[in-house]
PDB file of C-alpha atoms in Angstrom:
ATOM      1  CA  MET A   1      -2.537  -1.583  -5.875  1.00 63.00           C
ATOM      2  CA  GLY A   2      -4.158   0.789  -3.461  1.00 47.00           C
ATOM      3  CA  GLU A   3      -5.108   4.311  -2.814  1.00 40.00           C
ATOM      4  CA  ARG A   4      -4.678   7.232  -0.412  1.00 37.00           C
ATOM      5  CA  ARG A   5      -7.652   8.730   1.261  1.00 37.00           C
ATOM      6  CA  GLU A   6      -7.431  12.173   2.891  1.00 34.00           C
ATOM      7  CA  GLY A   7      -5.783  12.031   6.252  1.00 35.00           C
ATOM      8  CA  VAL A   8      -4.525   8.386   5.987  1.00 36.00           C
ATOM      9  CA  ILE A   9      -2.066   6.566   3.914  1.00 33.00           C
ATOM     10  CA  THR A  10      -3.130   3.138   2.915  1.00 37.00           C
ATOM     11  CA  ALA A  11      -0.814   0.235   2.577  1.00 40.00           C
ATOM     12  CA  CYS A  12      -0.534   0.460  -1.093  1.00 43.00           C
ATOM     13  CA  GLY A  13      -0.786   4.004  -2.446  1.00 37.00           C
ATOM     14  CA  CYS A  14      -1.597   5.053  -5.946  1.00 35.00           C
ATOM     15  CA  ARG A  15       0.341   7.879  -7.619  1.00 34.00           C
ATOM     16  CA  ARG A  16      -0.707  10.662  -5.291  1.00 34.00           C
ATOM     17  CA  GLY A  17       0.886  13.173  -2.898  1.00 37.00           C
ATOM     18  CA  PRO A  18       1.944  12.792   0.781  1.00 37.00           C
ATOM     19  CA  VAL A  19      -0.252  12.999   3.802  1.00 38.00           C
ATOM     20  CA  ARG A  20      -0.702  16.525   5.258  1.00 41.00           C
ATOM     21  CA  VAL A  21      -0.497  16.958   8.984  1.00 42.00           C
ATOM     22  CA  SER A  22       0.372  20.103  10.966  1.00 45.00           C
ATOM     23  CA  ARG A  23       4.070  20.522  11.765  1.00 43.00           C
ATOM     24  CA  ARG A  24       3.363  20.687  15.515  1.00 47.00           C
ATOM     25  CA  ASN A  25       1.694  17.270  15.319  1.00 48.00           C
ATOM     26  CA  LEU A  26       4.488  15.858  13.214  1.00 44.00           C
ATOM     27  CA  LEU A  27       7.148  16.917  15.716  1.00 44.00           C
ATOM     28  CA  ALA A  28       5.095  15.455  18.539  1.00 47.00           C
ATOM     29  CA  VAL A  29       4.703  12.123  16.782  1.00 44.00           C
ATOM     30  CA  LEU A  30       8.339  11.935  15.885  1.00 44.00           C
ATOM     31  CA  ALA A  31       9.514  12.920  19.388  1.00 43.00           C
ATOM     32  CA  SER A  32       7.190  10.472  21.195  1.00 43.00           C
ATOM     33  CA  GLY A  33       7.649   7.451  18.946  1.00 43.00           C
ATOM     34  CA  ALA A  34      11.158   7.600  17.543  1.00 43.00           C
ATOM     35  CA  ALA A  35      12.926   6.161  20.519  1.00 39.00           C
ATOM     36  CA  LEU A  36      10.558   3.177  20.647  1.00 41.00           C
ATOM     37  CA  VAL A  37       9.962   2.013  17.123  1.00 42.00           C
ATOM     38  CA  ALA A  38      12.356   3.831  14.718  1.00 52.00           C
ATOM     39  CA  CYS A  39      14.676   0.757  14.384  1.00 58.00           C
ATOM     40  CA  SER A  40      12.356  -2.207  14.885  1.00 68.00           C
ATOM     41  CA  GLU A  41      12.792  -5.358  12.962  1.00 72.00           C
ATOM     42  CA  ASN A  42       9.890  -6.800  11.063  1.00 71.00           C
ATOM     43  CA  ALA A  43       9.353 -10.604  11.497  1.00 74.00           C
ATOM     44  CA  ALA A  44       7.585 -11.040   8.125  1.00 70.00           C
ATOM     45  CA  THR A  45      10.321  -9.343   6.028  1.00 68.00           C
ATOM     46  CA  GLY A  46      13.372  -9.925   8.154  1.00 68.00           C
ATOM     47  CA  ARG A  47      14.601  -6.372   7.820  1.00 68.00           C
ATOM     48  CA  SER A  48      14.654  -3.310  10.076  1.00 71.00           C
ATOM     49  CA  GLN A  49      12.164  -0.490   9.569  1.00 67.00           C
ATOM     50  CA  PHE A  50      12.061   3.231  10.238  1.00 61.00           C
ATOM     51  CA  ALA A  51       8.572   3.500  11.677  1.00 66.00           C
ATOM     52  CA  VAL A  52       7.873   6.306  14.225  1.00 66.00           C
ATOM     53  CA  VAL A  53       4.083   6.209  13.792  1.00 70.00           C
ATOM     54  CA  PRO A  54       2.363   3.727  16.069  1.00 76.00           C
ATOM     55  CA  ASP A  55       0.064   1.180  14.391  1.00 79.00           C
ATOM     56  CA  GLU A  56      -2.728   2.233  16.866  1.00 82.00           C
ATOM     57  CA  THR A  57      -2.607   5.778  15.545  1.00 80.00           C
ATOM     58  CA  LEU A  58      -2.841   4.598  11.972  1.00 79.00           C
ATOM     59  CA  ARG A  59      -5.729   2.310  12.768  1.00 84.00           C
ATOM     60  CA  GLU A  60      -7.672   5.147  14.404  1.00 85.00           C
ATOM     61  CA  MET A  61      -7.164   7.297  11.305  1.00 80.00           C
ATOM     62  CA  ALA A  62      -8.115   4.418   9.060  1.00 83.00           C
ATOM     63  CA  ASP A  63     -11.414   3.835  11.031  1.00 89.00           C
ATOM     64  CA  GLN A  64     -12.480   7.390  10.059  1.00 86.00           C
ATOM     65  CA  ALA A  65     -11.295   6.924   6.392  1.00 86.00           C
ATOM     66  CA  TRP A  66     -13.281   3.678   6.092  1.00 89.00           C
ATOM     67  CA  ALA A  67     -16.380   5.178   7.549  1.00 90.00           C
ATOM     68  CA  ASP A  68     -16.123   8.105   4.994  1.00 89.00           C
ATOM     69  CA  LEU A  69     -15.584   5.567   2.186  1.00 89.00           C
ATOM     70  CA  ILE A  70     -18.637   3.511   3.158  1.00 92.00           C
ATOM     71  CA  ASN A  71     -20.754   6.689   3.378  1.00 91.00           C
ATOM     72  CA  GLN A  72     -19.598   8.068   0.079  1.00 91.00           C
ATOM     73  CA  THR A  73     -19.127   5.176  -2.248  1.00 92.00           C
ATOM     74  CA  PRO A  74     -21.832   2.703  -3.194  1.00 96.00           C
ATOM     75  CA  THR A  75     -21.163  -0.966  -2.484  1.00 97.00           C
ATOM     76  CA  SER A  76     -21.989  -3.705  -4.860  1.00 97.00           C
ATOM     77  CA  THR A  77     -25.355  -5.435  -4.573  1.00 97.00           C
ATOM     78  CA  ASP A  78     -23.943  -8.607  -6.137  1.00 98.00           C
ATOM     79  CA  THR A  79     -24.100 -11.014  -3.212  1.00 97.00           C
ATOM     80  CA  ALA A  80     -22.201 -13.760  -4.938  1.00 98.00           C
ATOM     81  CA  MET A  81     -19.315 -11.398  -5.767  1.00 98.00           C
ATOM     82  CA  GLN A  82     -19.206 -10.176  -2.131  1.00 98.00           C
ATOM     83  CA  ALA A  83     -19.205 -13.798  -0.900  1.00 98.00           C
ATOM     84  CA  ARG A  84     -16.335 -14.662  -3.222  1.00 98.00           C
ATOM     85  CA  LEU A  85     -14.265 -11.788  -1.928  1.00 98.00           C
ATOM     86  CA  GLU A  86     -15.002 -12.630   1.643  1.00 98.00           C
ATOM     87  CA  ARG A  87     -14.217 -16.425   1.135  1.00 98.00           C
ATOM     88  CA  VAL A  88     -10.847 -15.891  -0.444  1.00 98.00           C
ATOM     89  CA  GLY A  89      -9.928 -12.931   1.867  1.00 98.00           C
ATOM     90  CA  ARG A  90     -10.669 -14.983   5.038  1.00 98.00           C
ATOM     91  CA  ARG A  91      -8.427 -17.841   3.820  1.00 98.00           C
ATOM     92  CA  ILE A  92      -5.582 -15.379   3.188  1.00 98.00           C
ATOM     93  CA  VAL A  93      -6.050 -13.809   6.614  1.00 98.00           C
ATOM     94  CA  GLN A  94      -6.046 -17.162   8.362  1.00 98.00           C
ATOM     95  CA  ALA A  95      -2.820 -17.990   6.560  1.00 98.00           C
ATOM     96  CA  SER A  96      -1.248 -14.782   7.657  1.00 97.00           C
ATOM     97  CA  GLY A  97      -1.904 -15.325  11.336  1.00 95.00           C
ATOM     98  CA  ARG A  98      -3.069 -11.681  11.700  1.00 95.00           C
ATOM     99  CA  THR A  99      -6.507 -12.542  12.988  1.00 94.00           C
ATOM    100  CA  ASP A 100      -6.164  -9.907  15.725  1.00 93.00           C
ATOM    101  CA  LEU A 101      -7.445  -7.205  13.302  1.00 94.00           C
ATOM    102  CA  ASP A 102     -11.153  -6.584  12.603  1.00 95.00           C
ATOM    103  CA  TRP A 103     -10.867  -7.612   8.963  1.00 97.00           C
ATOM    104  CA  ARG A 104     -13.616  -6.706   6.559  1.00 97.00           C
ATOM    105  CA  PHE A 105     -13.769  -7.239   2.807  1.00 97.00           C
ATOM    106  CA  VAL A 106     -16.078  -5.114   0.760  1.00 96.00           C
ATOM    107  CA  VAL A 107     -16.839  -4.846  -2.992  1.00 97.00           C
ATOM    108  CA  PHE A 108     -17.383  -1.251  -4.085  1.00 95.00           C
ATOM    109  CA  ASP A 109     -19.497  -0.583  -7.203  1.00 97.00           C
ATOM    110  CA  ARG A 110     -16.772   1.150  -9.238  1.00 93.00           C
ATOM    111  CA  PRO A 111     -15.255   0.033 -12.572  1.00 94.00           C
ATOM    112  CA  GLU A 112     -11.605   0.498 -11.775  1.00 90.00           C
ATOM    113  CA  ILE A 113      -9.424  -2.534 -11.624  1.00 90.00           C
ATOM    114  CA  ASN A 114      -8.079  -1.823  -8.142  1.00 88.00           C
ATOM    115  CA  ALA A 115      -8.063  -2.865  -4.494  1.00 90.00           C
ATOM    116  CA  PHE A 116      -6.542  -1.443  -1.392  1.00 89.00           C
ATOM    117  CA  VAL A 117      -6.133  -2.191   2.285  1.00 87.00           C
ATOM    118  CA  LEU A 118      -6.260   0.165   5.264  1.00 85.00           C
ATOM    119  CA  PRO A 119      -4.071  -0.315   8.376  1.00 86.00           C
ATOM    120  CA  ASN A 120      -7.146  -1.419  10.386  1.00 88.00           C
ATOM    121  CA  GLY A 121      -7.721  -4.512   8.208  1.00 92.00           C
ATOM    122  CA  LYS A 122     -10.424  -3.104   5.982  1.00 92.00           C
ATOM    123  CA  VAL A 123     -10.025  -4.276   2.393  1.00 92.00           C
ATOM    124  CA  ALA A 124     -11.765  -2.612  -0.536  1.00 92.00           C
ATOM    125  CA  ALA A 125     -12.000  -4.324  -3.942  1.00 93.00           C
ATOM    126  CA  PHE A 126     -13.669  -2.517  -6.844  1.00 93.00           C
ATOM    127  CA  LYS A 127     -16.114  -4.292  -9.054  1.00 97.00           C
ATOM    128  CA  GLY A 128     -13.809  -3.835 -11.998  1.00 95.00           C
ATOM    129  CA  LEU A 129     -11.193  -5.892 -10.243  1.00 94.00           C
ATOM    130  CA  MET A 130     -13.594  -8.628  -9.238  1.00 97.00           C
ATOM    131  CA  ASP A 131     -14.690  -8.964 -12.833  1.00 97.00           C
ATOM    132  CA  PHE A 132     -11.158  -8.946 -14.021  1.00 96.00           C
ATOM    133  CA  ALA A 133      -9.853 -11.725 -11.689  1.00 97.00           C
ATOM    134  CA  ARG A 134     -10.804 -14.897 -13.580  1.00 97.00           C
ATOM    135  CA  ASP A 135     -10.590 -17.331 -10.580  1.00 98.00           C
ATOM    136  CA  ASP A 136     -10.002 -17.536  -6.875  1.00 98.00           C
ATOM    137  CA  ASP A 137      -6.213 -18.086  -7.418  1.00 98.00           C
ATOM    138  CA  GLU A 138      -5.895 -14.799  -9.294  1.00 98.00           C
ATOM    139  CA  LEU A 139      -8.055 -13.043  -6.570  1.00 98.00           C
ATOM    140  CA  ALA A 140      -5.735 -14.613  -3.925  1.00 98.00           C
ATOM    141  CA  GLY A 141      -2.722 -13.029  -5.614  1.00 96.00           C
ATOM    142  CA  VAL A 142      -4.330  -9.585  -5.125  1.00 95.00           C
ATOM    143  CA  LEU A 143      -5.505 -10.175  -1.595  1.00 96.00           C
ATOM    144  CA  GLY A 144      -2.350 -11.785  -0.558  1.00 96.00           C
ATOM    145  CA  HIS A 145      -0.534  -8.697  -1.777  1.00 93.00           C
ATOM    146  CA  GLU A 146      -2.779  -6.407   0.249  1.00 91.00           C
ATOM    147  CA  VAL A 147      -2.487  -8.523   3.494  1.00 95.00           C
ATOM    148  CA  GLY A 148       1.239  -8.598   2.803  1.00 92.00           C
ATOM    149  CA  HIS A 149       1.399  -4.865   3.232  1.00 88.00           C
ATOM    150  CA  ILE A 150      -0.091  -5.196   6.665  1.00 89.00           C
ATOM    151  CA  LEU A 151       2.320  -7.973   7.643  1.00 93.00           C
ATOM    152  CA  ALA A 152       5.241  -5.833   6.531  1.00 89.00           C
ATOM    153  CA  ARG A 153       3.906  -2.757   8.388  1.00 86.00           C
ATOM    154  CA  HIS A 154       4.242  -0.720   5.179  1.00 77.00           C
ATOM    155  CA  PRO A 155       1.614   1.886   6.217  1.00 80.00           C
ATOM    156  CA  ALA A 156       3.656   2.815   9.361  1.00 78.00           C
ATOM    157  CA  GLU A 157       6.855   2.839   7.419  1.00 81.00           C
ATOM    158  CA  ARG A 158       5.616   4.923   4.555  1.00 78.00           C
ATOM    159  CA  VAL A 159       3.829   7.542   6.734  1.00 73.00           C
ATOM    160  CA  SER A 160       7.074   7.769   8.925  1.00 72.00           C
ATOM    161  CA  GLN A 161       9.153   8.415   5.824  1.00 68.00           C
ATOM    162  CA  GLN A 162       6.834  11.166   4.672  1.00 70.00           C
ATOM    163  CA  LEU A 163       6.681  12.829   8.081  1.00 69.00           C
ATOM    164  CA  ALA A 164      10.457  12.696   8.421  1.00 62.00           C
ATOM    165  CA  VAL A 165      10.876  14.383   5.046  1.00 58.00           C
ATOM    166  CA  GLN A 166       8.293  17.125   5.823  1.00 62.00           C
ATOM    167  CA  VAL A 167       9.867  17.856   9.214  1.00 55.00           C
ATOM    168  CA  GLY A 168      13.405  17.719   7.985  1.00 51.00           C
ATOM    169  CA  VAL A 169      12.767  20.145   5.125  1.00 46.00           C
ATOM    170  CA  GLY A 170      10.869  22.437   7.432  1.00 52.00           C
ATOM    171  CA  VAL A 171      13.777  22.464   9.886  1.00 48.00           C
ATOM    172  CA  LEU A 172      16.293  23.065   7.070  1.00 42.00           C
ATOM    173  CA  GLN A 173      14.154  25.935   5.729  1.00 47.00           C
ATOM    174  CA  ALA A 174      14.160  27.561   9.195  1.00 53.00           C
ATOM    175  CA  ILE A 175      17.968  27.274   9.337  1.00 45.00           C
ATOM    176  CA  LEU A 176      18.414  28.605   5.889  1.00 43.00           C
ATOM    177  CA  ALA A 177      16.117  31.565   6.576  1.00 53.00           C
ATOM    178  CA  ASN A 178      18.396  32.817   9.312  1.00 56.00           C
ATOM    179  CA  GLY A 179      21.557  32.542   7.139  1.00 53.00           C
ATOM    180  CA  ASP A 180      23.174  34.029   3.973  1.00 50.00           C
ATOM    181  CA  TYR A 181      20.655  32.239   1.784  1.00 42.00           C
ATOM    182  CA  GLY A 182      17.518  33.520   3.673  1.00 47.00           C
ATOM    183  CA  GLN A 183      15.843  34.995   0.614  1.00 51.00           C
ATOM    184  CA  HIS A 184      16.162  31.663  -1.229  1.00 43.00           C
ATOM    185  CA  ALA A 185      15.361  29.413   1.709  1.00 44.00           C
ATOM    186  CA  GLY A 186      11.946  28.293   0.409  1.00 48.00           C
ATOM    187  CA  GLU A 187      13.265  27.394  -3.110  1.00 47.00           C
ATOM    188  CA  ILE A 188      16.224  25.439  -1.662  1.00 37.00           C
ATOM    189  CA  ALA A 189      14.159  23.510   0.836  1.00 42.00           C
ATOM    190  CA  GLY A 190      11.597  22.745  -1.892  1.00 46.00           C
ATOM    191  CA  ALA A 191      14.355  21.366  -4.172  1.00 46.00           C
ATOM    192  CA  LEU A 192      15.733  19.192  -1.339  1.00 41.00           C
ATOM    193  CA  GLY A 193      12.246  17.986  -0.567  1.00 42.00           C
ATOM    194  CA  MET A 194      11.761  16.815  -4.142  1.00 46.00           C
ATOM    195  CA  GLY A 195      15.110  15.127  -4.003  1.00 46.00           C
ATOM    196  CA  ALA A 196      13.964  13.168  -0.863  1.00 39.00           C
ATOM    197  CA  VAL A 197      10.738  12.160  -2.705  1.00 40.00           C
ATOM    198  CA  TYR A 198      12.504  10.827  -5.730  1.00 41.00           C
ATOM    199  CA  GLY A 199      15.575   9.522  -3.915  1.00 43.00           C
ATOM    200  CA  VAL A 200      13.935   7.901  -0.852  1.00 38.00           C
ATOM    201  CA  ILE A 201      10.173   7.732  -0.732  1.00 37.00           C
ATOM    202  CA  LEU A 202       9.370   6.563  -4.320  1.00 42.00           C
ATOM    203  CA  PRO A 203      12.104   3.826  -4.179  1.00 41.00           C
ATOM    204  CA  TYR A 204      10.817   2.635  -0.812  1.00 47.00           C
ATOM    205  CA  SER A 205       7.294   2.610  -2.283  1.00 73.00           C
ATOM    206  CA  ARG A 206       8.326   0.528  -5.199  1.00 70.00           C
ATOM    207  CA  ASN A 207      10.182  -1.807  -2.847  1.00 83.00           C
ATOM    208  CA  HIS A 208       7.046  -2.095  -0.781  1.00 85.00           C
ATOM    209  CA  GLU A 209       5.090  -3.291  -3.751  1.00 88.00           C
ATOM    210  CA  LEU A 210       7.616  -5.915  -4.597  1.00 91.00           C
ATOM    211  CA  GLU A 211       7.836  -7.001  -0.914  1.00 91.00           C
ATOM    212  CA  ALA A 212       4.067  -7.330  -0.752  1.00 92.00           C
ATOM    213  CA  ASP A 213       4.072  -9.397  -3.925  1.00 94.00           C
ATOM    214  CA  ARG A 214       6.577 -11.835  -2.462  1.00 95.00           C
ATOM    215  CA  LEU A 215       4.604 -12.155   0.832  1.00 96.00           C
ATOM    216  CA  GLY A 216       1.368 -12.397  -1.145  1.00 97.00           C
ATOM    217  CA  VAL A 217       2.325 -15.442  -3.148  1.00 97.00           C
ATOM    218  CA  ASP A 218       3.573 -17.180   0.037  1.00 97.00           C
ATOM    219  CA  LEU A 219       0.180 -16.457   1.692  1.00 98.00           C
ATOM    220  CA  ALA A 220      -1.697 -17.698  -1.355  1.00 98.00           C
ATOM    221  CA  GLN A 221       0.140 -21.005  -1.204  1.00 98.00           C
ATOM    222  CA  ARG A 222      -0.325 -21.367   2.526  1.00 97.00           C
ATOM    223  CA  ALA A 223      -4.019 -20.664   2.054  1.00 98.00           C
ATOM    224  CA  GLY A 224      -4.187 -23.648  -0.304  1.00 97.00           C
ATOM    225  CA  LEU A 225      -4.421 -21.638  -3.491  1.00 98.00           C
ATOM    226  CA  ASP A 226      -2.241 -21.506  -6.579  1.00 98.00           C
ATOM    227  CA  PRO A 227       0.427 -18.785  -6.076  1.00 98.00           C
ATOM    228  CA  ALA A 228       0.955 -18.648  -9.829  1.00 98.00           C
ATOM    229  CA  GLY A 229      -2.464 -16.979 -10.040  1.00 98.00           C
ATOM    230  CA  ALA A 230      -0.667 -13.698  -9.153  1.00 97.00           C
ATOM    231  CA  ILE A 231       1.484 -14.103 -12.187  1.00 97.00           C
ATOM    232  CA  ARG A 232      -1.427 -14.692 -14.520  1.00 97.00           C
ATOM    233  CA  PHE A 233      -3.269 -11.700 -12.992  1.00 95.00           C
ATOM    234  CA  PHE A 234      -0.475  -9.223 -13.292  1.00 93.00           C
ATOM    235  CA  GLU A 235       0.473 -10.386 -16.846  1.00 94.00           C
ATOM    236  CA  ARG A 236      -2.988  -9.492 -17.923  1.00 93.00           C
ATOM    237  CA  MET A 237      -2.742  -6.244 -15.953  1.00 89.00           C
ATOM    238  CA  ALA A 238       0.447  -5.368 -17.796  1.00 87.00           C
ATOM    239  CA  ILE A 239      -1.347  -5.810 -21.145  1.00 89.00           C
ATOM    240  CA  GLU A 240      -4.155  -3.648 -19.871  1.00 85.00           C
ATOM    241  CA  GLY A 241      -1.627  -1.005 -18.638  1.00 76.00           C
ATOM    242  CA  ARG A 242      -0.199  -0.716 -22.175  1.00 76.00           C
ATOM    243  CA  LYS A 243      -3.384   0.977 -23.255  1.00 67.00           C
ATOM    244  CA  GLN A 244      -2.331   4.201 -21.427  1.00 67.00           C
ATOM    245  CA  PRO A 245       1.116   5.901 -21.048  1.00 59.00           C
ATOM    246  CA  GLU A 246       3.107   4.991 -18.034  1.00 55.00           C
ATOM    247  CA  PRO A 247       5.709   7.138 -16.343  1.00 46.00           C
ATOM    248  CA  PRO A 248       9.354   5.942 -16.057  1.00 46.00           C
ATOM    249  CA  GLU A 249       9.838   3.647 -13.039  1.00 36.00           C
ATOM    250  CA  VAL A 250      12.150   6.146 -11.355  1.00 36.00           C
ATOM    251  CA  LEU A 251       9.111   8.579 -11.160  1.00 35.00           C
ATOM    252  CA  SER A 252       6.556   6.018 -10.102  1.00 41.00           C
ATOM    253  CA  THR A 253       5.339   4.596  -6.765  1.00 47.00           C
ATOM    254  CA  HIS A 254       5.002   1.253  -8.498  1.00 53.00           C
ATOM    255  CA  PRO A 255       7.668  -0.906 -10.237  1.00 59.00           C
ATOM    256  CA  ALA A 256       7.614  -1.271 -13.946  1.00 77.00           C
ATOM    257  CA  ASP A 257       5.561  -4.150 -15.189  1.00 84.00           C
ATOM    258  CA  ALA A 258       8.431  -6.176 -16.552  1.00 87.00           C
ATOM    259  CA  HIS A 259      10.345  -5.789 -13.323  1.00 88.00           C
ATOM    260  CA  ARG A 260       7.431  -6.739 -11.175  1.00 89.00           C
ATOM    261  CA  LEU A 261       6.608  -9.840 -13.172  1.00 94.00           C
ATOM    262  CA  ALA A 262      10.293 -10.929 -13.024  1.00 94.00           C
ATOM    263  CA  VAL A 263      10.242 -10.562  -9.190  1.00 93.00           C
ATOM    264  CA  LEU A 264       6.874 -12.394  -8.960  1.00 95.00           C
ATOM    265  CA  LYS A 265       8.086 -15.342 -11.093  1.00 97.00           C
ATOM    266  CA  GLU A 266      11.240 -15.617  -8.970  1.00 97.00           C
ATOM    267  CA  ALA A 267       9.175 -15.568  -5.793  1.00 97.00           C
ATOM    268  CA  VAL A 268       6.776 -18.287  -7.000  1.00 97.00           C
ATOM    269  CA  ALA A 269       9.652 -20.470  -8.246  1.00 97.00           C
ATOM    270  CA  ALA A 270      11.366 -20.173  -4.818  1.00 96.00           C
ATOM    271  CA  LEU A 271       8.319 -21.437  -2.903  1.00 96.00           C
ATOM    272  CA  PRO A 272       8.552 -24.996  -1.483  1.00 93.00           C
ATOM    273  CA  LYS A 273       7.002 -27.529  -3.772  1.00 86.00           C
ATOM    274  CA  GLY A 274       4.320 -30.028  -2.790  1.00 66.00           C
TER     275      GLY A 274
END
């Protein structure tokens, strides 16, 4: 769940295009950060990450995106709904240990069943989602997922992948333009760019969603809530999703419903009992 706002990629993006930044800025970011963070290991996931964009940079971008959202989108006047989101969200944050961020949880008055997190710890939940989540356990499944994206540093990883593809394709296009294939350089680079999107970025995005699900159920349990709430929530979301056509998993940023539910059930079953 999540969404991309212009100029910043959120932890959990909907099916939208990549961030657009000038090539000069891309090269500067890659050159300055690659040696420091390109091969860092994430403590929450236990795997190494390609992340050349510093978290501080993402948080600065997210601050502006959040300010724009607050100015442009009406917030809910339902104080009980807002209090519920805040109560469950704070429990998840305490369980995560990431109390260093300036977390804020806001219900926006929109009907979509959706939520997203920004790299600066700002969490938006739409009224449609708040109405859809039947209890705190289901809501904890959603918020655990969103906080899980931050623990896993998915925003930095995803933006880094997109920047690397943009820069790599640009460099390749410049090389081709000076060779025998100069007149077709744009078409060749474009085709290779699409290959990178479908072969690298989208699979990583799907893996991010599954990784956040696993972290989310663990956070829900550590927060004293029922981690199976996530299963119940996404089972009903899957039913809701059948009302509209869904692209094949290979063309989607999100895993197929059946795959996602299977991974969720495995994750909940693997949690320590009692």
